[in-house]
mmCIF file of C-alpha atoms in Angstrom:
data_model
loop_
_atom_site.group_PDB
_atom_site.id
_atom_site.type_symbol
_atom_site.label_atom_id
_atom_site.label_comp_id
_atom_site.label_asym_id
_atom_site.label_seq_id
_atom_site.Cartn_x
_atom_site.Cartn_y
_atom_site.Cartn_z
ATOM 1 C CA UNK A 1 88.953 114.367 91.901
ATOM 2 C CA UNK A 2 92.137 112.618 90.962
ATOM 3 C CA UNK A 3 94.170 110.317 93.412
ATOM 4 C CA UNK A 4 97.102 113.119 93.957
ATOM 5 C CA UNK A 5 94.556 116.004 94.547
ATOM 6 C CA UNK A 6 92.768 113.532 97.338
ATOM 7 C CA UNK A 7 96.340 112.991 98.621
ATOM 8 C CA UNK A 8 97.777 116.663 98.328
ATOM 9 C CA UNK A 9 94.359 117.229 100.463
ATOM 10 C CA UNK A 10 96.258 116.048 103.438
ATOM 11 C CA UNK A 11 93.193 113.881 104.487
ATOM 12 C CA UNK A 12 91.530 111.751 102.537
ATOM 13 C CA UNK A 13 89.261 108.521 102.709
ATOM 14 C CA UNK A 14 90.553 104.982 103.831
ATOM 15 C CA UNK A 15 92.842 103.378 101.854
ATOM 16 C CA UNK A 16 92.121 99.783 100.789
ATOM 17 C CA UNK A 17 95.073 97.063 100.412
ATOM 18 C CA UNK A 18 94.109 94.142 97.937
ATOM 19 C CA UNK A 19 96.257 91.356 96.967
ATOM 20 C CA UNK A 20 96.913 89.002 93.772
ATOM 21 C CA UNK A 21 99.047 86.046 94.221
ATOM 22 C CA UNK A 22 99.802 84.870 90.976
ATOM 23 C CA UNK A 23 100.874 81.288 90.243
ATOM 24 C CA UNK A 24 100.685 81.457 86.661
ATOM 25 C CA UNK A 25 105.055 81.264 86.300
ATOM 26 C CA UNK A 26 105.680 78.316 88.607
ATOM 27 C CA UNK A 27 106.339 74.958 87.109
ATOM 28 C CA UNK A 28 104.141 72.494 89.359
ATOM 29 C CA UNK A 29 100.886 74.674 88.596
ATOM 30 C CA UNK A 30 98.582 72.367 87.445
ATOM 31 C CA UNK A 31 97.140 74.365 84.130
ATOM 32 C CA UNK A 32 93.230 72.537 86.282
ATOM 33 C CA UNK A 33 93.510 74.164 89.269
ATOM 34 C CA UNK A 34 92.937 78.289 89.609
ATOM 35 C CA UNK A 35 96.203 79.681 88.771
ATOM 36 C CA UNK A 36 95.606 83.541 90.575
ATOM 37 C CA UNK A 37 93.894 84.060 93.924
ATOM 38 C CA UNK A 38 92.710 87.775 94.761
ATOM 39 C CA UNK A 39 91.981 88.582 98.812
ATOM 40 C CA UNK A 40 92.265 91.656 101.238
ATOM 41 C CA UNK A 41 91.958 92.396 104.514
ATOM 42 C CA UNK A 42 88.521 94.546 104.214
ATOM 43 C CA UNK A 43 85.434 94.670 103.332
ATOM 44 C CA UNK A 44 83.140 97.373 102.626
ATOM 45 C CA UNK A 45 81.003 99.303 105.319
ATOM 46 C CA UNK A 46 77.918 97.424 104.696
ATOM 47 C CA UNK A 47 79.946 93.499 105.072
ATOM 48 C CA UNK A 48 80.114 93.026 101.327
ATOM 49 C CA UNK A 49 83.135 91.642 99.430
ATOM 50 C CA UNK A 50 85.075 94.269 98.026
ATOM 51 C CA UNK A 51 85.492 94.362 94.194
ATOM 52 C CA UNK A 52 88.359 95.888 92.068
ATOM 53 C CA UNK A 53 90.558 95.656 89.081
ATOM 54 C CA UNK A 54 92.169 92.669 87.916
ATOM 55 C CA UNK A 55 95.033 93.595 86.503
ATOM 56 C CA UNK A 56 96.948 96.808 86.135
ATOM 57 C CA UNK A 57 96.400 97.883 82.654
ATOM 58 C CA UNK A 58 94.862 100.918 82.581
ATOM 59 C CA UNK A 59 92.761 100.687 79.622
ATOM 60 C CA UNK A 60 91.057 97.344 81.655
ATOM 61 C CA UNK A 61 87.867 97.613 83.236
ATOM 62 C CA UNK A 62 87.682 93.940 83.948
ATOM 63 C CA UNK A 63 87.802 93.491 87.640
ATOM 64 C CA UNK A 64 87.551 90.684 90.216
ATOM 65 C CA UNK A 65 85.991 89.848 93.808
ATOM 66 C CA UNK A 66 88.873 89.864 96.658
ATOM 67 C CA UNK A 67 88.023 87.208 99.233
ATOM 68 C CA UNK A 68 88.293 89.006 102.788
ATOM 69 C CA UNK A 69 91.211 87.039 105.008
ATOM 70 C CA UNK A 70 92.841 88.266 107.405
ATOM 71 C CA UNK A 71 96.363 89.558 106.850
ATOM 72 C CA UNK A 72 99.285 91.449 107.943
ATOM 73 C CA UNK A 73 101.258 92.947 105.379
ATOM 74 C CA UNK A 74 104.309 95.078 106.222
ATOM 75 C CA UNK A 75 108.168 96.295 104.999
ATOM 76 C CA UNK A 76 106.956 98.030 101.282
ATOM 77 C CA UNK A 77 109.226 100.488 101.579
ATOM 78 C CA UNK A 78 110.625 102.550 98.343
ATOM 79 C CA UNK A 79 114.047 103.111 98.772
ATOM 80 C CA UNK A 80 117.397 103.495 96.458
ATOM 81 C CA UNK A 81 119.710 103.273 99.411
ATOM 82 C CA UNK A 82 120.829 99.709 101.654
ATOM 83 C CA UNK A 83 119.443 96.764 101.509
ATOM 84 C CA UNK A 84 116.511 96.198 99.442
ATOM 85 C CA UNK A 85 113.259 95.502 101.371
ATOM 86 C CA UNK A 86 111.926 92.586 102.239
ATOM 87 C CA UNK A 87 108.042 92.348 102.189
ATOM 88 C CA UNK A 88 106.505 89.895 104.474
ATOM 89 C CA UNK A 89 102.767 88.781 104.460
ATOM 90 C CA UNK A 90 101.170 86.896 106.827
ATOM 91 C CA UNK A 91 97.646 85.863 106.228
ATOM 92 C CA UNK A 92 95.407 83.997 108.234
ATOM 93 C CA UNK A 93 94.665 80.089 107.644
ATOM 94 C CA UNK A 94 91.447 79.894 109.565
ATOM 95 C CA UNK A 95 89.431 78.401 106.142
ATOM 96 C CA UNK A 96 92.483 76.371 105.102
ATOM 97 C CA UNK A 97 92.122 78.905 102.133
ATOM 98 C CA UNK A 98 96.228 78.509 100.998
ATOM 99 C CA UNK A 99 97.197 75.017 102.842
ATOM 100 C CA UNK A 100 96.943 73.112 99.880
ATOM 101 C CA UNK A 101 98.852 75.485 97.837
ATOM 102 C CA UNK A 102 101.477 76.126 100.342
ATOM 103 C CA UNK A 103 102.024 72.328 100.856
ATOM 104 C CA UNK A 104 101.932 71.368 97.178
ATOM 105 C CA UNK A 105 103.886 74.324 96.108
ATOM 106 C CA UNK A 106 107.133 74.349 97.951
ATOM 107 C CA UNK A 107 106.216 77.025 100.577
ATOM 108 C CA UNK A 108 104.678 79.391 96.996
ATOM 109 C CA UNK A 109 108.432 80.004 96.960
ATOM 110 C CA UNK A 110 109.007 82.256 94.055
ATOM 111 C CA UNK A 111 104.927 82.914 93.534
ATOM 112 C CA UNK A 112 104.335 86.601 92.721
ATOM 113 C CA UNK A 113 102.570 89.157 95.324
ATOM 114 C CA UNK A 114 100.693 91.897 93.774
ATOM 115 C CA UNK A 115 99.870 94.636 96.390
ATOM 116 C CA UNK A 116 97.400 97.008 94.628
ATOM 117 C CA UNK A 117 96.107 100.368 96.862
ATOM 118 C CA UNK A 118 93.502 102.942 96.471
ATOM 119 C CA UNK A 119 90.538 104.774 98.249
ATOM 120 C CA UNK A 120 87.391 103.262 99.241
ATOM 121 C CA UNK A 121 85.570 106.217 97.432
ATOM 122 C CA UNK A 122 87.111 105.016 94.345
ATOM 123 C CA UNK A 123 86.167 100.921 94.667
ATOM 124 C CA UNK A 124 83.345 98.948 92.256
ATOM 125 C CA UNK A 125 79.813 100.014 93.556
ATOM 126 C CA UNK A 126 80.659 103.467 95.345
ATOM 127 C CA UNK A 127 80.079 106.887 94.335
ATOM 128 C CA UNK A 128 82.736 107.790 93.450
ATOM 129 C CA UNK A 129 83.881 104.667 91.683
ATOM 130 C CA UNK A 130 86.991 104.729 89.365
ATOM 131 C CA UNK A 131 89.238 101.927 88.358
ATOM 132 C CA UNK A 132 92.071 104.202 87.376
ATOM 133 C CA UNK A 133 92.342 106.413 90.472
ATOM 134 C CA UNK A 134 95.232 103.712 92.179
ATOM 135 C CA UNK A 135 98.517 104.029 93.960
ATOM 136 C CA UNK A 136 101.511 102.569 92.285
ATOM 137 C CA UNK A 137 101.288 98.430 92.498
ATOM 138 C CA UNK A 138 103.930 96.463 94.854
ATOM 139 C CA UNK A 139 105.324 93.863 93.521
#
């Protein structure tokens, strides 16, 4: 079953948020260190680290393991009218996972955020597993 028919359903299975911040673009990246990070919020039923696409090319079936952090992502709305939204993540530094970067980096001022969504059913490993079945990406 296709993403919109699980959706038209009017219920459907939990819907996973995983993130990409992407460093690749900023100037003070040094081309050593890892230049994209991939995390989420969740992980799957059974405590293992959730895994997903890497990119949004359809025809891709590489994918990637998102490190579970906590965080608190909010204001993705669509809209045509006002002001234009202003997405705000917070995420955890328990591990010290993104002090480095954040410190070295100017605050990852003008890093890119890649929100990618989609149903559990539909993640690496689960039976109904499909790497094309995705809500549109945030950016």
């Amino acid at each position: 079953m296709a993403l919109e028919d699980d959706v038209k359903l009017g219920y459907y299975d939990s819907v996973v948020e995983l993130f990409e911040l992407d460093l690749r673009d900023m100037e003070a990246v040094d081309t050593a260190s890892q230049e994209r990070y991939y995390f989420t919020n969740q992980v799957l039923p059974d405590g293992s680290k959730i895994k997903w696409r890497r990119n949004d090319n359809v025809s891709s079936t590489s994918t990637v393991t998102y490190e579970p952090i906590p965080i608190a992502a909010t204001n993705f709305e669509r809209t045509t009218k006002g002001q234009i939204p202003t997405p705000e993540l917070v995420v955890s530094n328990i591990f010290g996972t993104l002090s480095e970067l954040i410190e070295d980096l100017d605050d990852l001022i003008g890093a890119r955020i890649v929100r990618r969504r989609t149903l559990v059913k539909h993640l690496v490993g689960q039976a109904n597993e499909n790497l094309s079945s995705y809500f549109p990406s945030d950016i």
